[in-house]
Amino acid sequence: MKVYKFGGASVKDAEGIRNISQLLLNEGAESLAIVVSAIGKTTNMLEKVVNDYYDRNTPNLDDVKHYHYAILEELFDKSHSIFDEVNNLFVEIEWAIEDAPTSTYAYEYDQIVSVGELLSTKIVSAFLEQEGIANKWIDARDIIRTDNTYRNARIEWELTQQQIAKLISNNGVFLTQGFIGCTTENFTTTLGREGSDFTAAILGFALDAEEVTIWKDVDGMLNADPRYFNDTKLLHQLSFAEAIELAYFGAKVIHPKTIQPLKEKNISLRVKSFLNPKEEGTVILEDAEMKPFMPSFIIKENQILISISANDLSFIVEDHLSYIFSLFAKYGLAINMMQNSAVSFSVCVDNDSQKTLPLISELKEGFKVQYNDQLTLCTIRHYDQAAIDKVVDEKSILVEQKSRQTIQFVFSN
Ligand code: ASP
Ligand code: MG
């Protein structure tokens, strides 16, 4: 049994969906679980609907609707029942936004944004059927059981494994939604942005899959993001440990939560291109030697560097530090880099102003706080001097931090 995951970019238009069907025919898919994300940028569009709804602006579904109906018209005859199914899903959103919100933003978000994945999987499933690829559409909310941490739900592993065993077998093609789950009280949840990779890993784990393949519009994991570097190279093979490091430092190709379940069962993870399916892509395996061995560059933009010192210039002592950490946790800010000196402690985080502004004002109650924003964090794994020169080149570096394998720079743009 294999697990395939197709992201939003792979199903962004009718041609993409046709390509998936051709790819499955070529691969001779037989014993397969397929996870699909929302079409193209649907999740962003639905986020906007939720925000407008929650802010009491008039939410508008027209763009999402046009986008989906245009694809349907290219793929299906007007009389196909998929038109009704898609219509019903839009009606669900319309109902959800009819009355003023009664619950938290995160709850409303999950009820509405999750429909993106229901739409895409209904469409892909119907199209595969039409092309002769028999498949069973599974509602992920019947298998992925979570707690009620809306927008970032935690998996209830026992229940999830039981449900997957009940509903998915080794025989045939099963197709389900990434990113979404359900509480035991039957409320829809989501697993965090880009969570579809994680869904694929959960299925791989529960099904003891041979391999999980993430199909992307790039050739695999590259040693740098082509938006910032023009001489990127493909990583052919790496270990789970290395993949976790790269994902942790912000490499965008796979969601960091994806790796743990696969590592636990030693299921290989392949990242390859749906445009060049004959190419091997990148394979991530337990203890695999990194091939080729070379520096990897990870760029994170829109960073804020917050420097915290005690009002009386005393040392930043342990109890200060534990309190400071608890505030970062309280506002859900993951620390990308930190450094301390005798009198101050500096932390670099993503500048999400919804979180950083209240954090800074709370920090100011007890400490002296200074910050710089609009910064970039560059991490180089397996650095050498040439790699450093490439990045540093006339930039004004605010912080540099180095360990044996990794060097990080925070610089202003
Ligand atoms: N559709 C969701 C998102 O865009 C989940 C995913 O694509 O993995 O974040
Ligand atoms: Mg996506």
Coordinates of C-alpha atoms in Angstrom, one line a residue, residues 2-413:
K2 CA 1.2 3.5 -0.9
V3 CA 0.0 6.9 0.1
Y4 CA 0.1 9.8 -2.4
K5 CA -0.5 13.4 -1.5
F6 CA -1.4 16.0 -4.0
G7 CA -1.2 19.6 -2.9
G8 CA -3.2 22.7 -4.0
A9 CA -0.8 23.4 -6.9
S10 CA -1.3 20.0 -8.5
V11 CA -5.1 20.5 -8.7
K12 CA -5.1 24.2 -9.4
D13 CA -6.9 23.9 -12.7
A14 CA -8.6 21.3 -15.0
E15 CA -5.3 20.5 -16.6
G16 CA -3.8 19.7 -13.2
I17 CA -6.6 17.3 -12.4
R18 CA -6.3 15.6 -15.8
N19 CA -2.6 15.3 -15.1
I20 CA -3.2 13.4 -11.9
S21 CA -5.5 11.0 -13.6
Q22 CA -2.9 10.3 -16.3
L23 CA -0.2 9.9 -13.7
L24 CA -2.3 7.4 -11.8
L25 CA -3.0 5.5 -15.0
N26 CA 0.7 5.4 -15.8
E27 CA 1.7 4.3 -12.3
G28 CA -1.0 1.6 -12.4
A29 CA -2.4 2.6 -9.0
E30 CA -4.0 -0.3 -7.3
S31 CA -3.5 -0.3 -3.6
L32 CA -3.4 3.4 -2.8
A33 CA -4.6 6.0 -0.4
I34 CA -4.7 9.5 -1.9
V35 CA -4.8 12.7 0.1
V36 CA -5.8 15.9 -1.7
S37 CA -5.6 19.6 -0.6
A38 CA -7.9 22.4 -1.5
I39 CA -7.7 23.5 -5.1
G40 CA -5.0 26.2 -5.8
K41 CA -5.3 29.0 -3.3
T42 CA -8.8 28.1 -2.1
T43 CA -7.7 28.0 1.5
N44 CA -6.5 31.6 1.3
M45 CA -9.8 32.6 -0.3
L46 CA -11.9 30.9 2.3
E47 CA -9.8 32.5 5.0
K48 CA -10.8 35.8 3.6
V49 CA -14.4 34.7 3.8
V50 CA -14.1 33.8 7.4
N51 CA -12.3 37.0 8.3
D52 CA -15.0 39.1 6.6
Y53 CA -17.7 37.1 8.3
Y54 CA -16.0 37.4 11.7
D55 CA -15.3 41.1 11.3
R56 CA -19.0 41.7 10.2
N57 CA -18.0 42.7 6.7
T58 CA -20.1 41.1 4.1
P59 CA -18.4 37.8 3.1
N60 CA -18.4 37.1 -0.5
L61 CA -18.2 33.5 -1.9
D62 CA -18.3 34.5 -5.6
D63 CA -14.6 34.1 -6.4
V64 CA -14.4 30.7 -4.8
K65 CA -17.5 29.6 -6.6
H66 CA -16.4 30.9 -10.0
Y67 CA -13.1 29.2 -9.6
H68 CA -14.6 25.8 -8.9
Y69 CA -17.4 26.0 -11.4
A70 CA -15.0 27.0 -14.2
I71 CA -13.0 23.8 -13.5
L72 CA -16.1 21.7 -13.3
E73 CA -17.3 23.0 -16.7
E74 CA -14.0 22.0 -18.3
L75 CA -14.0 18.5 -16.8
F76 CA -17.6 17.3 -16.8
D77 CA -20.7 17.2 -18.8
K78 CA -23.3 19.7 -17.5
S79 CA -25.6 16.9 -16.5
H80 CA -23.0 15.3 -14.2
S81 CA -24.1 14.9 -10.5
I82 CA -20.9 16.6 -9.3
F83 CA -22.5 20.0 -10.0
D84 CA -25.1 19.3 -7.3
E85 CA -22.6 17.9 -4.9
V86 CA -20.4 21.0 -5.2
N87 CA -23.5 23.2 -5.0
N88 CA -24.4 21.5 -1.7
L89 CA -21.0 22.2 -0.2
F90 CA -21.3 25.9 -1.1
V91 CA -24.8 25.9 0.5
E92 CA -23.1 24.6 3.7
I93 CA -20.8 27.6 3.8
E94 CA -23.7 30.0 3.0
W95 CA -25.6 28.5 6.0
A96 CA -22.6 28.8 8.2
I97 CA -22.2 32.6 7.4
E98 CA -25.9 33.4 7.5
D99 CA -26.1 34.3 11.2
A100 CA -23.6 36.3 13.2
P101 CA -20.8 34.2 14.7
T102 CA -21.6 32.6 18.0
S103 CA -18.3 30.8 18.7
T104 CA -14.6 31.5 18.6
Y105 CA -12.8 32.7 15.4
A106 CA -10.9 29.4 15.3
Y107 CA -14.0 27.3 15.5
E108 CA -15.8 29.3 12.7
Y109 CA -12.6 29.1 10.7
D110 CA -12.5 25.3 10.8
Q111 CA -16.1 24.9 9.9
I112 CA -15.7 27.1 6.8
V113 CA -12.2 26.6 5.6
S114 CA -12.5 22.8 5.7
V115 CA -15.0 22.9 2.9
G116 CA -12.1 23.7 0.5
E117 CA -10.8 20.2 0.8
L118 CA -14.3 18.6 0.6
L119 CA -14.8 20.5 -2.7
S120 CA -11.4 19.4 -4.2
T121 CA -11.7 15.8 -3.2
K122 CA -15.3 15.5 -4.5
I123 CA -14.2 16.9 -7.8
V124 CA -11.0 14.8 -8.2
S125 CA -12.8 11.6 -7.1
A126 CA -15.6 12.2 -9.7
F127 CA -13.1 12.9 -12.4
L128 CA -11.0 9.8 -11.7
E129 CA -14.2 7.7 -11.7
Q130 CA -15.1 9.2 -15.1
E131 CA -11.6 8.3 -16.4
G132 CA -12.0 4.7 -15.3
I133 CA -10.1 4.9 -12.0
A134 CA -12.5 3.4 -9.5
N135 CA -12.0 5.0 -6.1
K136 CA -13.7 5.4 -2.8
W137 CA -14.2 8.9 -1.5
I138 CA -13.7 9.0 2.3
D139 CA -14.7 11.8 4.5
A140 CA -11.5 12.5 6.5
R141 CA -13.7 13.5 9.4
D142 CA -14.7 9.8 9.7
I143 CA -11.1 8.8 10.1
I144 CA -8.9 11.6 11.5
R145 CA -10.0 12.1 15.1
T146 CA -8.7 15.1 16.9
D147 CA -9.1 17.1 20.1
N148 CA -10.9 20.5 19.9
T149 CA -7.9 22.8 19.4
Y150 CA -9.4 24.5 16.4
R151 CA -7.0 25.5 13.7
N152 CA -4.2 23.4 15.2
A153 CA -6.0 20.2 16.3
R154 CA -4.0 17.4 17.9
I155 CA -4.5 13.8 16.6
E156 CA -6.1 11.2 18.8
W157 CA -3.9 8.5 17.6
E158 CA -5.7 5.4 19.0
L159 CA -9.1 6.4 17.6
T160 CA -7.7 7.6 14.3
Q161 CA -5.9 4.3 13.7
Q162 CA -9.0 2.3 14.6
Q163 CA -11.1 4.4 12.1
I164 CA -8.6 4.1 9.3
A165 CA -8.4 0.3 9.8
K166 CA -12.2 0.2 9.6
L167 CA -12.6 2.3 6.5
I168 CA -9.5 1.8 4.4
S169 CA -8.2 -1.5 3.2
N170 CA -5.2 -2.7 1.1
N171 CA -7.5 -3.2 -1.8
G172 CA -8.4 -0.4 -4.2
V173 CA -8.0 3.3 -4.4
F174 CA -9.2 5.5 -1.5
L175 CA -9.3 9.3 -1.7
T176 CA -9.6 11.7 1.2
Q177 CA -9.0 15.2 2.3
G178 CA -5.8 16.5 3.8
F179 CA -5.7 19.1 6.6
I180 CA -9.1 18.3 8.2
G181 CA -10.3 16.2 11.0
C182 CA -13.1 15.9 13.5
T183 CA -13.6 15.8 17.3
T184 CA -15.5 13.0 19.0
E185 CA -18.4 15.4 19.3
N186 CA -18.4 15.6 15.5
F187 CA -17.1 19.2 15.1
T188 CA -14.8 19.7 12.1
T189 CA -11.2 20.7 12.9
T190 CA -8.1 21.6 10.9
L191 CA -4.6 20.6 11.6
G192 CA -2.8 23.8 10.8
R193 CA -1.9 25.4 7.4
E194 CA -0.2 23.1 5.0
G195 CA -1.5 20.2 7.1
S196 CA -2.2 17.9 4.2
D197 CA 1.3 16.5 4.3
F198 CA 0.7 15.5 7.9
T199 CA -2.6 13.8 6.9
A200 CA -0.6 11.7 4.4
A201 CA 1.9 10.8 7.1
I202 CA -0.9 9.8 9.5
L203 CA -2.4 7.5 6.8
G204 CA 1.0 6.1 6.0
F205 CA 1.6 5.3 9.7
A206 CA -1.8 3.7 10.3
L207 CA -1.7 1.7 7.1
D208 CA 1.9 0.6 7.4
A209 CA 2.5 2.0 4.0
E210 CA 5.6 1.1 1.9
E211 CA 6.1 4.7 1.1
V212 CA 4.4 8.1 1.2
T213 CA 4.9 10.3 -1.9
I214 CA 4.3 14.0 -1.8
W215 CA 3.8 15.2 -5.4
K216 CA 4.9 18.7 -5.9
D217 CA 5.5 21.2 -8.7
V218 CA 9.3 21.1 -8.0
D219 CA 11.7 18.2 -8.6
G220 CA 12.0 17.3 -4.9
M221 CA 13.7 18.9 -2.0
L222 CA 16.1 21.5 -3.2
N223 CA 19.1 22.9 -1.3
A224 CA 17.6 26.4 -1.5
D225 CA 14.4 28.1 -2.4
P226 CA 14.5 29.0 -6.1
R227 CA 12.7 32.3 -5.3
Y228 CA 15.9 33.5 -3.6
F229 CA 18.7 31.5 -5.2
N230 CA 19.3 30.8 -8.9
D231 CA 21.6 27.8 -8.7
T232 CA 19.5 25.4 -6.6
K233 CA 20.4 21.7 -6.5
L234 CA 18.2 18.6 -5.9
L235 CA 18.8 16.6 -2.7
H236 CA 18.6 13.0 -3.8
Q237 CA 18.6 11.4 -0.4
L238 CA 18.6 12.5 3.2
S239 CA 17.8 11.1 6.6
F240 CA 14.7 11.9 8.7
A241 CA 16.8 13.7 11.2
E242 CA 18.2 16.0 8.5
A243 CA 14.7 16.5 7.0
I244 CA 13.4 17.5 10.5
E245 CA 16.2 20.0 10.8
L246 CA 15.5 21.6 7.4
A247 CA 11.8 21.7 8.0
Y248 CA 12.3 23.1 11.5
F249 CA 14.5 25.9 10.2
G250 CA 11.8 26.8 7.7
A251 CA 12.3 24.8 4.5
K252 CA 8.9 25.0 2.9
V253 CA 8.8 21.7 1.1
I254 CA 7.3 19.5 3.8
H255 CA 5.3 20.2 6.9
P256 CA 7.5 19.5 10.0
K257 CA 4.9 17.3 11.7
T258 CA 5.0 14.9 8.7
I259 CA 8.2 13.3 9.5
Q260 CA 7.7 12.0 13.1
P261 CA 5.1 9.3 12.3
L262 CA 7.0 8.1 9.3
K263 CA 10.3 7.9 11.2
E264 CA 8.6 5.9 13.9
K265 CA 7.6 3.2 11.4
N266 CA 10.6 3.7 9.1
I267 CA 8.3 4.5 6.1
S268 CA 10.2 6.3 3.4
L269 CA 9.0 9.7 2.3
R270 CA 9.4 10.7 -1.3
V271 CA 9.0 14.2 -2.7
K272 CA 8.7 14.3 -6.4
S273 CA 7.4 16.3 -9.3
F274 CA 3.9 15.7 -10.8
L275 CA 5.3 17.3 -13.9
N276 CA 8.2 14.9 -14.2
P277 CA 6.9 11.7 -12.6
K278 CA 9.7 9.6 -14.2
E279 CA 12.4 11.4 -12.1
E280 CA 13.2 9.9 -8.8
G281 CA 12.8 13.1 -6.7
T282 CA 14.1 13.1 -3.2
V283 CA 13.8 10.2 -0.8
I284 CA 13.9 10.6 2.9
L285 CA 14.9 7.4 4.8
E286 CA 16.0 6.4 8.3
D287 CA 19.8 7.1 8.7
A288 CA 20.3 7.8 5.0
E289 CA 23.5 9.5 4.2
M290 CA 22.9 12.9 2.7
K291 CA 23.4 12.8 -1.1
P292 CA 24.8 15.0 -2.4
F293 CA 26.4 16.4 0.7
M294 CA 26.2 20.2 0.3
P295 CA 25.1 23.3 2.1
S296 CA 21.3 24.0 2.3
F297 CA 20.0 27.5 2.5
I298 CA 16.8 28.5 4.2
I299 CA 15.4 32.0 4.1
K300 CA 12.7 33.3 6.3
E301 CA 11.4 36.8 5.6
N302 CA 9.3 39.1 7.8
Q303 CA 11.2 38.4 11.0
I304 CA 11.2 40.5 14.1
L305 CA 14.1 40.5 16.5
I306 CA 13.0 41.3 20.0
S307 CA 15.7 42.2 22.6
I308 CA 14.7 41.9 26.2
S309 CA 16.7 43.2 29.1
A310 CA 16.0 43.7 32.8
N311 CA 15.0 47.3 33.7
D312 CA 17.8 47.6 36.2
L313 CA 20.4 46.1 33.8
S314 CA 20.7 43.0 36.0
F315 CA 21.5 39.7 34.4
I316 CA 18.8 37.9 32.5
V317 CA 18.5 35.1 35.1
E318 CA 16.8 31.8 34.9
D319 CA 13.5 32.8 36.4
H320 CA 13.4 35.7 34.0
L321 CA 14.1 33.4 31.1
S322 CA 11.4 30.8 32.0
Y323 CA 8.9 33.6 32.3
I324 CA 9.9 35.1 29.0
F325 CA 9.6 31.6 27.3
S326 CA 6.1 31.2 28.9
L327 CA 5.0 34.4 27.2
F328 CA 6.2 33.2 23.8
A329 CA 4.3 30.0 24.3
K330 CA 1.2 31.9 25.5
Y331 CA 1.1 33.8 22.2
G332 CA 1.9 30.8 20.1
L333 CA 5.1 32.2 18.8
A334 CA 7.8 29.7 17.8
I335 CA 11.3 30.9 18.3
N336 CA 13.4 30.8 15.2
M337 CA 16.6 31.9 16.8
M338 CA 17.7 33.2 20.2
Q339 CA 20.9 34.5 21.7
N340 CA 21.7 35.8 25.2
S341 CA 24.3 38.1 26.6
A342 CA 25.0 39.1 30.1
V343 CA 22.3 41.7 30.2
S344 CA 20.0 40.9 27.3
F345 CA 18.2 38.1 25.6
S346 CA 17.3 38.4 21.9
V347 CA 14.7 36.3 20.1
C348 CA 13.9 36.2 16.4
V349 CA 10.3 35.1 15.5
D350 CA 7.9 35.4 12.5
N351 CA 6.4 38.9 12.7
D352 CA 2.7 38.0 12.9
S353 CA 1.5 41.2 14.4
Q354 CA -1.6 39.6 15.9
K355 CA 0.8 37.8 18.2
T356 CA 3.9 39.9 18.4
L357 CA 2.1 43.2 19.4
P358 CA 0.4 41.8 22.5
L359 CA 3.5 39.8 23.4
I360 CA 5.7 43.0 23.2
S361 CA 3.2 45.0 25.3
E362 CA 3.1 42.2 28.0
L363 CA 6.9 42.0 28.0
K364 CA 7.1 45.7 28.5
E365 CA 5.3 45.4 31.8
G366 CA 8.4 43.7 33.3
F367 CA 11.4 44.4 31.0
K368 CA 13.0 46.8 28.7
V369 CA 12.1 45.8 25.2
Q370 CA 13.6 46.9 21.9
Y371 CA 12.8 45.4 18.5
N372 CA 13.7 45.6 14.8
D373 CA 11.3 44.3 12.2
Q374 CA 11.4 43.6 8.5
L375 CA 14.3 41.4 9.0
T376 CA 15.4 38.2 7.2
L377 CA 16.7 35.1 8.9
C378 CA 19.0 32.9 6.8
T379 CA 20.0 29.5 8.0
I380 CA 22.7 27.5 6.4
R381 CA 23.0 23.8 7.2
H382 CA 26.4 22.2 6.5
Y383 CA 27.9 25.6 5.9
D384 CA 31.3 26.3 4.5
Q385 CA 33.0 29.7 3.8
A386 CA 31.8 29.9 0.2
A387 CA 28.2 29.3 1.4
I388 CA 28.6 32.0 4.0
D389 CA 30.1 34.5 1.5
K390 CA 27.2 33.9 -0.8
V391 CA 24.7 35.0 1.8
V392 CA 26.5 37.7 3.8
D393 CA 27.8 39.8 0.9
E394 CA 27.5 43.4 2.0
K395 CA 24.4 42.8 4.2
S396 CA 24.1 44.4 7.6
I397 CA 24.1 41.5 10.0
L398 CA 22.3 42.0 13.3
V399 CA 22.9 38.6 14.8
E400 CA 25.0 35.7 13.9
Q401 CA 24.9 32.3 15.5
K402 CA 26.9 29.2 14.8
S403 CA 26.9 25.6 15.8
R404 CA 28.8 22.7 14.2
Q405 CA 26.3 22.0 11.5
T406 CA 24.3 25.2 11.3
I407 CA 24.9 28.9 11.0
Q408 CA 22.2 31.6 11.2
F409 CA 22.2 35.2 10.3
V410 CA 19.6 37.8 10.9
F411 CA 19.9 40.8 8.6
S412 CA 18.0 43.8 7.5
N413 CA 16.7 44.0 4.0

